[in-house]
Amino acid sequence: MTSRLPNNAHRTRLLSRRTLLSRGGQFAALLGRCALAGGALLPPAVITGCSNAAEHGMRQSGDPYTGSTFAFDTFCEFTVYEDEGAVAELGRLCARYDSLFDLYDESSDVARINAAGGKPVEVDPDTAELIQAGTEWSSRSNGRFDITIGAVSTLWDFTEGVRPTDAAIANALPHVNWESVHVNGTEVTLEDPEAKLDLGGIAKGFIADKLVEALRARGTQSALLSLGGNIFALGSKPDGSAWNVGVRDPNEPGGAGTAVVVTVAVRDCSVVTSGLYERTFELDGKRYWHILDPRTGYPVETDVTSVTVISPTSTAGDALSTTLFVAGTQEGIDLVDTYDDTAALFLDENNAQTPSARWNELGAQ
C-alpha cells in the first residue's frame, strides 16, 4: 500500500504530511481539492466539476461537507451531503485502516504476519476479512493477482529507483503463492515462512467499501469518496444527477494541465483506475513501473497503460483493475465480461480506448 522505504523514513514522511494536514486547516483541504480538480497530485481517476465555494473553503447552504486526509500513501478526499459529522469519522477510519494494513509499519497486522515465520497471528477482524477477500480474488485471477507478491515487491523501490538483481527476484519468486495463506476466524497463518503479504492491490478498495458501509449506517445518502485512484459514488448528487468521474491521460506526468481522456457518469458504484502513472523510474535507459506480474516478479509486460473498472464494490474494482492490467486488453475483456454489473475501459500507449461490453451502459448512469 505504500512505497518501499526504510521504516524510519516512511514513518517520518507520513508524520510530516499528516502534520501538514492537521495544522494546515483550510490549506490542506484546498490542496487535496486541487489534487482532484487538476493540481499537482492528480490521481488516475479524478472527480470533475468542483464547486468554487468548496475550493475556497467557504460553505454555503446546500454545499457539501468536505475534508481530506493523507493515508495509504495518498490523499483521501471526502464530499458528503447533509451529514456534518461524517467527514471526521471517515478520517478516523482511514487512520485506523492505515495502522492495520501498512506493510512497512512493524506494528501493523500485515507486518506482524510477515514477521511471524510461519506461525499463526491473531489479527483485527477487518484484517482477516481483507486477507480472506484477497485470497478469493487471487484464486479468481489465475495467477495474475496474488496477495503474497510482497516477497518480490519489497525488493523493488519505486521511490528511490532501486531494481533488485535477477538472482534476488528468482530466489523470492517461489514464495509468491497465495495458497500458502490460511485464515481461520481472526487467525492468519503464512504456511511458507518466507512468504510476505502485500495487500496494496486490494486494500484501498476494501477500505473504500468499509467507508461507504459506515456512511450507510449513518443514513448518509449522497457522498463521493476518493482514495487516490479508487473512487466510490454513494447514491447520486442531491439533485438526482449522476456523479462525474474522469480518467486522466496515463501518458501525461500530472500537473495543472493534465488531460482527462474520458468522463463517466455514475451512481452508487465504484470507479477504480490502475495505470502507469507516478510510481515509475528509469534505469540504464529502461523504464520500470510498480505493477508487478506475480508470475515473473518483474513489471508486467502488457499492451495496456491504463485500466478503469466500474463495479458494484471497490474491493472488486481494485483487484480486477490490477488483474486486467496484467491480463492485457483482449484477455482482460473476456474476463471482465464474466462479471455482472461490471465494465472496464482499456487504454493503450496511444490512448486508443477499448471498452468492455457493458462500459457504455454503466458509464452513463
Short mmCIF file of C-alpha atoms in Angstrom, two decimals:
data_model
loop_
_atom_site.label_atom_id
_atom_site.label_comp_id
_atom_site.label_asym_id
_atom_site.label_seq_id
_atom_site.Cartn_x
_atom_site.Cartn_y
_atom_site.Cartn_z
CA MET A 1 0.00 0.00 0.00
CA THR A 2 2.99 2.26 0.44
CA SER A 3 6.18 2.82 -1.47
CA ARG A 4 9.19 0.90 -0.17
CA LEU A 5 11.21 2.99 2.28
CA PRO A 6 13.20 2.19 5.41
CA ASN A 7 10.81 2.11 8.37
CA ASN A 8 12.02 5.32 9.98
CA ALA A 9 11.99 7.26 6.72
CA HIS A 10 8.50 6.04 5.88
CA ARG A 11 7.02 6.98 9.23
CA THR A 12 8.75 10.37 9.14
CA ARG A 13 7.30 11.14 5.74
CA LEU A 14 3.79 10.20 6.85
CA LEU A 15 4.18 12.23 10.01
CA SER A 16 5.30 15.32 8.17
CA ARG A 17 2.36 15.20 5.75
CA ARG A 18 -0.14 14.39 8.46
CA THR A 19 1.22 17.27 10.50
CA LEU A 20 0.63 19.50 7.48
CA LEU A 21 -2.96 18.25 7.26
CA SER A 22 -3.67 18.67 10.95
CA ARG A 23 -2.14 22.14 11.15
CA GLY A 24 -2.90 23.41 7.70
CA GLY A 25 -6.69 23.55 8.13
CA GLN A 26 -8.28 25.02 5.05
CA PHE A 27 -4.98 24.94 3.16
CA ALA A 28 -4.80 21.14 3.49
CA ALA A 29 -8.38 20.74 2.32
CA LEU A 30 -7.69 23.06 -0.61
CA LEU A 31 -4.54 21.14 -1.50
CA GLY A 32 -6.47 17.87 -1.58
CA ARG A 33 -9.21 19.57 -3.60
CA CYS A 34 -6.71 20.72 -6.21
CA ALA A 35 -5.40 17.17 -6.43
CA LEU A 36 -8.79 16.08 -7.71
CA ALA A 37 -9.50 19.07 -9.90
CA GLY A 38 -6.24 19.07 -11.85
CA GLY A 39 -3.49 20.06 -9.41
CA ALA A 40 -0.05 18.60 -8.91
CA LEU A 41 -1.26 15.41 -7.29
CA LEU A 42 -3.95 14.42 -9.76
CA PRO A 43 -4.85 10.74 -9.25
CA PRO A 44 -5.64 8.27 -12.06
CA ALA A 45 -9.41 8.67 -11.57
CA VAL A 46 -10.49 12.24 -10.90
CA ILE A 47 -13.67 13.96 -9.78
CA THR A 48 -14.72 16.68 -12.16
CA GLY A 49 -16.81 19.77 -11.53
CA CYS A 50 -15.70 21.02 -8.08
CA SER A 51 -17.63 23.99 -6.75
CA ASN A 52 -15.84 27.29 -6.30
CA ALA A 53 -17.21 27.64 -2.77
CA ALA A 54 -15.68 24.32 -1.74
CA GLU A 55 -12.36 25.15 -3.41
CA HIS A 56 -12.08 28.39 -1.45
CA GLY A 57 -13.03 26.87 1.90
CA MET A 58 -16.42 28.61 2.06
CA ARG A 59 -19.54 26.63 2.79
CA GLN A 60 -22.95 27.93 1.78
CA SER A 61 -26.36 26.45 2.47
CA GLY A 62 -26.74 23.25 0.46
CA ASP A 63 -22.99 22.85 -0.12
CA PRO A 64 -21.42 19.53 0.84
CA TYR A 65 -19.20 18.94 3.83
CA THR A 66 -15.69 18.25 2.51
CA GLY A 67 -12.45 17.07 4.02
CA SER A 68 -9.18 15.33 3.24
CA THR A 69 -6.50 13.29 4.94
CA PHE A 70 -3.28 11.57 3.98
CA ALA A 71 -3.31 7.80 4.37
CA PHE A 72 -2.22 4.71 2.39
CA ASP A 73 0.46 6.96 0.82
CA THR A 74 -2.16 9.02 -0.99
CA PHE A 75 -4.54 11.93 -0.43
CA CYS A 76 -8.04 10.80 0.52
CA GLU A 77 -10.89 13.19 -0.29
CA PHE A 78 -14.44 13.15 1.09
CA THR A 79 -17.51 15.02 -0.16
CA VAL A 80 -20.60 14.32 1.96
CA TYR A 81 -24.04 15.93 1.85
CA GLU A 82 -26.28 16.58 4.87
CA ASP A 83 -24.04 14.84 7.42
CA GLU A 84 -21.68 17.20 9.19
CA GLY A 85 -20.05 14.56 11.40
CA ALA A 86 -19.33 12.07 8.63
CA VAL A 87 -16.11 13.64 7.39
CA ALA A 88 -14.42 13.35 10.78
CA GLU A 89 -15.50 9.71 11.10
CA LEU A 90 -14.11 8.91 7.66
CA GLY A 91 -10.78 10.45 8.64
CA ARG A 92 -10.65 8.35 11.81
CA LEU A 93 -11.44 5.19 9.88
CA CYS A 94 -8.68 5.90 7.35
CA ALA A 95 -6.15 6.29 10.18
CA ARG A 96 -7.34 3.01 11.71
CA TYR A 97 -7.03 1.04 8.47
CA ASP A 98 -3.66 2.63 7.69
CA SER A 99 -2.35 1.36 11.03
CA LEU A 100 -3.68 -2.16 10.37
CA PHE A 101 -2.60 -2.72 6.76
CA ASP A 102 0.66 -0.75 6.36
CA LEU A 103 3.23 -3.20 5.02
CA TYR A 104 6.16 -1.17 6.37
CA ASP A 105 4.85 -0.39 9.87
CA GLU A 106 6.26 -3.08 12.16
CA SER A 107 3.26 -2.86 14.49
CA SER A 108 0.62 -3.35 11.77
CA ASP A 109 -1.25 -6.62 11.38
CA VAL A 110 0.26 -7.20 7.95
CA ALA A 111 3.84 -6.64 9.12
CA ARG A 112 3.31 -8.91 12.14
CA ILE A 113 2.03 -11.71 9.89
CA ASN A 114 5.03 -11.31 7.58
CA ALA A 115 7.45 -11.42 10.52
CA ALA A 116 5.87 -14.46 12.20
CA GLY A 117 7.98 -17.04 10.40
CA GLY A 118 5.03 -19.26 9.56
CA LYS A 119 3.36 -19.08 12.98
CA PRO A 120 -0.33 -18.11 13.33
CA VAL A 121 -1.05 -14.46 14.18
CA GLU A 122 -4.19 -13.07 15.81
CA VAL A 123 -5.40 -10.01 13.90
CA ASP A 124 -8.22 -7.50 13.79
CA PRO A 125 -11.44 -8.90 12.26
CA ASP A 126 -11.20 -6.37 9.41
CA THR A 127 -7.68 -7.56 8.60
CA ALA A 128 -8.85 -11.17 8.48
CA GLU A 129 -11.77 -10.18 6.24
CA LEU A 130 -9.48 -8.30 3.85
CA ILE A 131 -6.99 -11.17 3.62
CA GLN A 132 -9.80 -13.65 3.00
CA ALA A 133 -11.10 -11.43 0.19
CA GLY A 134 -7.55 -11.21 -1.16
CA THR A 135 -7.18 -14.97 -1.35
CA GLU A 136 -10.52 -15.27 -3.15
CA TRP A 137 -9.55 -12.69 -5.77
CA SER A 138 -6.11 -14.26 -6.11
CA SER A 139 -7.82 -17.57 -6.88
CA ARG A 140 -10.10 -15.99 -9.48
CA SER A 141 -7.25 -14.26 -11.29
CA ASN A 142 -5.41 -17.40 -12.44
CA GLY A 143 -2.09 -16.09 -11.15
CA ARG A 144 -2.39 -12.53 -12.42
CA PHE A 145 -3.10 -11.14 -8.94
CA ASP A 146 -1.50 -12.52 -5.77
CA ILE A 147 -1.56 -11.00 -2.28
CA THR A 148 1.76 -12.70 -1.46
CA ILE A 149 3.56 -10.58 -4.05
CA GLY A 150 5.29 -8.96 -1.06
CA ALA A 151 8.12 -11.49 -1.29
CA VAL A 152 9.08 -9.73 -4.53
CA SER A 153 7.55 -6.24 -4.23
CA THR A 154 9.61 -5.45 -1.11
CA LEU A 155 12.75 -5.93 -3.21
CA TRP A 156 11.78 -3.08 -5.54
CA ASP A 157 11.88 0.60 -4.57
CA PHE A 158 9.97 2.82 -6.98
CA THR A 159 10.65 5.91 -4.89
CA GLU A 160 14.42 5.65 -4.90
CA GLY A 161 14.66 3.84 -8.24
CA VAL A 162 16.05 0.54 -6.93
CA ARG A 163 15.90 -2.53 -9.17
CA PRO A 164 16.65 -5.87 -7.49
CA THR A 165 19.05 -8.29 -9.11
CA ASP A 166 17.72 -11.08 -11.29
CA ALA A 167 19.05 -13.55 -8.73
CA ALA A 168 17.17 -11.87 -5.88
CA ILE A 169 13.92 -11.99 -7.86
CA ALA A 170 14.48 -15.63 -8.78
CA ASN A 171 15.09 -16.53 -5.13
CA ALA A 172 11.96 -14.71 -3.95
CA LEU A 173 9.55 -15.80 -6.69
CA PRO A 174 8.86 -19.34 -5.34
CA HIS A 175 7.46 -17.70 -2.19
CA VAL A 176 4.75 -15.86 -4.16
CA ASN A 177 1.85 -18.26 -3.70
CA TRP A 178 -1.49 -17.15 -2.27
CA GLU A 179 -2.33 -20.77 -1.43
CA SER A 180 0.13 -20.54 1.47
CA VAL A 181 -2.26 -18.09 3.22
CA HIS A 182 -4.74 -19.56 5.71
CA VAL A 183 -7.44 -17.61 7.53
CA ASN A 184 -9.20 -19.21 10.48
CA GLY A 185 -11.53 -16.72 12.11
CA THR A 186 -9.23 -13.89 13.17
CA GLU A 187 -6.09 -16.03 12.99
CA VAL A 188 -3.89 -15.75 9.90
CA THR A 189 -1.03 -18.08 9.02
CA LEU A 190 1.50 -17.91 6.21
CA GLU A 191 2.35 -21.57 5.67
CA ASP A 192 5.54 -20.54 3.87
CA PRO A 193 7.71 -18.63 6.40
CA GLU A 194 9.42 -16.80 3.51
CA ALA A 195 6.12 -15.55 2.02
CA LYS A 196 5.08 -11.93 2.52
CA LEU A 197 1.69 -10.31 2.22
CA ASP A 198 1.36 -7.10 0.21
CA LEU A 199 -2.28 -6.01 0.11
CA GLY A 200 -1.66 -2.90 -1.98
CA GLY A 201 -3.62 -4.29 -4.92
CA ILE A 202 -6.88 -4.65 -2.97
CA ALA A 203 -6.68 -2.77 0.33
CA LYS A 204 -7.81 0.69 -0.82
CA GLY A 205 -10.84 -0.86 -2.49
CA PHE A 206 -11.70 -2.77 0.66
CA ILE A 207 -11.27 0.39 2.74
CA ALA A 208 -13.46 2.41 0.38
CA ASP A 209 -16.21 -0.18 0.79
CA LYS A 210 -15.83 -0.01 4.59
CA LEU A 211 -16.12 3.79 4.49
CA VAL A 212 -19.29 3.51 2.41
CA GLU A 213 -20.63 0.92 4.84
CA ALA A 214 -20.04 3.39 7.69
CA LEU A 215 -21.83 6.17 5.79
CA ARG A 216 -24.83 3.97 5.06
CA ALA A 217 -25.02 3.03 8.74
CA ARG A 218 -25.26 6.77 9.49
CA GLY A 219 -28.09 7.15 6.99
CA THR A 220 -25.96 9.15 4.53
CA GLN A 221 -27.45 9.02 1.04
CA SER A 222 -25.17 11.22 -1.06
CA ALA A 223 -21.37 11.21 -0.93
CA LEU A 224 -18.29 10.92 -3.09
CA LEU A 225 -15.09 9.34 -1.75
CA SER A 226 -11.67 9.33 -3.40
CA LEU A 227 -8.74 7.25 -2.18
CA GLY A 228 -6.24 8.05 -4.90
CA GLY A 229 -7.33 6.04 -7.93
CA ASN A 230 -10.24 4.48 -6.02
CA ILE A 231 -13.48 6.45 -6.16
CA PHE A 232 -16.86 5.46 -4.77
CA ALA A 233 -20.03 7.37 -5.63
CA LEU A 234 -22.64 6.80 -2.92
CA GLY A 235 -26.09 7.35 -4.33
CA SER A 236 -26.40 10.33 -6.66
CA LYS A 237 -26.00 14.07 -6.20
CA PRO A 238 -28.73 15.67 -4.08
CA ASP A 239 -30.44 16.92 -7.24
CA GLY A 240 -30.65 13.36 -8.55
CA SER A 241 -27.97 13.75 -11.21
CA ALA A 242 -25.02 11.40 -11.59
CA TRP A 243 -21.51 11.98 -10.31
CA ASN A 244 -18.93 12.77 -12.99
CA VAL A 245 -15.59 10.97 -12.79
CA GLY A 246 -12.79 11.50 -15.27
CA VAL A 247 -9.89 9.23 -16.21
CA ARG A 248 -6.65 11.13 -16.71
CA ASP A 249 -4.24 10.65 -19.57
CA PRO A 250 -1.79 7.92 -18.49
CA ASN A 251 0.88 9.37 -20.78
CA GLU A 252 0.92 12.74 -19.00
CA PRO A 253 3.12 13.31 -15.93
CA GLY A 254 0.38 15.13 -13.99
CA GLY A 255 0.01 18.76 -13.05
CA ALA A 256 -2.36 21.58 -13.77
CA GLY A 257 -2.63 20.85 -17.48
CA THR A 258 -3.23 17.12 -17.26
CA ALA A 259 -5.85 15.97 -19.73
CA VAL A 260 -8.87 13.84 -18.87
CA VAL A 261 -9.31 11.34 -21.69
CA VAL A 262 -12.80 10.14 -20.80
CA THR A 263 -15.52 11.03 -18.28
CA VAL A 264 -18.14 8.68 -16.88
CA ALA A 265 -21.41 9.50 -15.13
CA VAL A 266 -22.07 7.08 -12.27
CA ARG A 267 -24.39 6.45 -9.33
CA ASP A 268 -23.89 4.18 -6.33
CA CYS A 269 -20.88 2.31 -7.61
CA SER A 270 -17.09 2.23 -7.65
CA VAL A 271 -14.67 3.57 -10.25
CA VAL A 272 -11.09 2.30 -9.93
CA THR A 273 -8.16 3.02 -12.24
CA SER A 274 -4.79 1.26 -12.42
CA GLY A 275 -2.17 2.72 -14.69
CA LEU A 276 1.40 3.68 -15.42
CA TYR A 277 1.38 6.97 -13.53
CA GLU A 278 3.74 8.41 -10.91
CA ARG A 279 5.34 5.27 -9.47
CA THR A 280 7.88 4.65 -12.19
CA PHE A 281 11.61 5.11 -12.63
CA GLU A 282 14.19 4.79 -15.38
CA LEU A 283 17.48 2.93 -15.02
CA ASP A 284 20.04 2.36 -17.75
CA GLY A 285 17.56 3.55 -20.37
CA LYS A 286 14.75 1.19 -19.30
CA ARG A 287 11.50 2.27 -17.64
CA TYR A 288 10.09 0.30 -14.71
CA TRP A 289 6.61 0.64 -13.21
CA HIS A 290 5.09 -0.56 -9.95
CA ILE A 291 2.55 -3.07 -11.26
CA LEU A 292 4.40 -6.38 -10.95
CA ASP A 293 3.47 -9.65 -12.61
CA PRO A 294 3.27 -12.27 -9.82
CA ARG A 295 4.30 -14.92 -12.33
CA THR A 296 7.63 -13.26 -13.18
CA GLY A 297 8.43 -10.81 -10.37
CA TYR A 298 9.07 -8.03 -12.90
CA PRO A 299 6.92 -5.09 -14.04
CA VAL A 300 4.16 -6.51 -16.18
CA GLU A 301 4.60 -6.72 -19.95
CA THR A 302 1.27 -5.58 -21.35
CA ASP A 303 -0.36 -3.60 -24.14
CA VAL A 304 -2.21 -1.53 -21.52
CA THR A 305 -1.25 1.81 -19.99
CA SER A 306 -4.47 2.29 -18.01
CA VAL A 307 -7.44 0.18 -16.95
CA THR A 308 -10.57 1.67 -15.37
CA VAL A 309 -13.16 -0.61 -13.77
CA ILE A 310 -16.76 0.29 -12.89
CA SER A 311 -18.14 -2.21 -10.39
CA PRO A 312 -20.65 -2.53 -7.52
CA THR A 313 -17.86 -2.69 -4.93
CA SER A 314 -14.46 -1.06 -4.77
CA THR A 315 -12.87 -4.27 -3.49
CA ALA A 316 -13.80 -5.95 -6.76
CA GLY A 317 -12.75 -2.92 -8.78
CA ASP A 318 -9.35 -2.75 -7.10
CA ALA A 319 -8.49 -6.42 -7.54
CA LEU A 320 -9.92 -6.55 -11.06
CA SER A 321 -8.11 -3.43 -12.28
CA THR A 322 -4.76 -4.98 -11.35
CA THR A 323 -5.75 -8.36 -12.77
CA LEU A 324 -6.91 -6.84 -16.06
CA PHE A 325 -3.76 -4.75 -16.34
CA VAL A 326 -1.67 -7.91 -16.16
CA ALA A 327 -4.02 -9.80 -18.49
CA GLY A 328 -3.90 -7.19 -21.24
CA THR A 329 -6.73 -5.93 -23.41
CA GLN A 330 -8.17 -9.00 -25.10
CA GLU A 331 -7.90 -11.47 -22.23
CA GLY A 332 -9.00 -8.72 -19.87
CA ILE A 333 -12.20 -8.03 -21.80
CA ASP A 334 -13.03 -11.74 -21.89
CA LEU A 335 -12.53 -11.87 -18.13
CA VAL A 336 -14.42 -8.73 -17.08
CA ASP A 337 -17.43 -9.66 -19.20
CA THR A 338 -17.95 -12.69 -16.96
CA TYR A 339 -18.88 -10.41 -14.04
CA ASP A 340 -22.33 -8.88 -13.63
CA ASP A 341 -22.72 -5.10 -13.30
CA THR A 342 -19.02 -4.65 -14.11
CA ALA A 343 -17.28 -2.94 -17.00
CA ALA A 344 -13.77 -1.86 -17.93
CA LEU A 345 -12.05 0.56 -20.26
CA PHE A 346 -8.55 -0.22 -21.54
CA LEU A 347 -6.19 2.48 -22.83
CA ASP A 348 -3.04 1.74 -24.81
CA GLU A 349 0.07 3.89 -25.22
CA ASN A 350 -1.68 5.94 -27.91
CA ASN A 351 -4.76 6.42 -25.70
CA ALA A 352 -6.83 4.24 -28.00
CA GLN A 353 -9.86 3.15 -25.99
CA THR A 354 -11.16 -0.41 -25.90
CA PRO A 355 -14.33 -0.75 -23.79
CA SER A 356 -15.82 -3.96 -22.47
CA ALA A 357 -19.40 -4.91 -23.35
CA ARG A 358 -21.10 -3.01 -20.51
CA TRP A 359 -18.89 0.09 -20.44
CA ASN A 360 -21.24 2.49 -22.23
CA GLU A 361 -24.20 1.25 -20.18
CA LEU A 362 -22.54 1.54 -16.76
CA GLY A 363 -20.58 4.67 -17.56
CA ALA A 364 -23.67 6.69 -18.45
CA GLN A 365 -25.93 6.24 -15.45
#
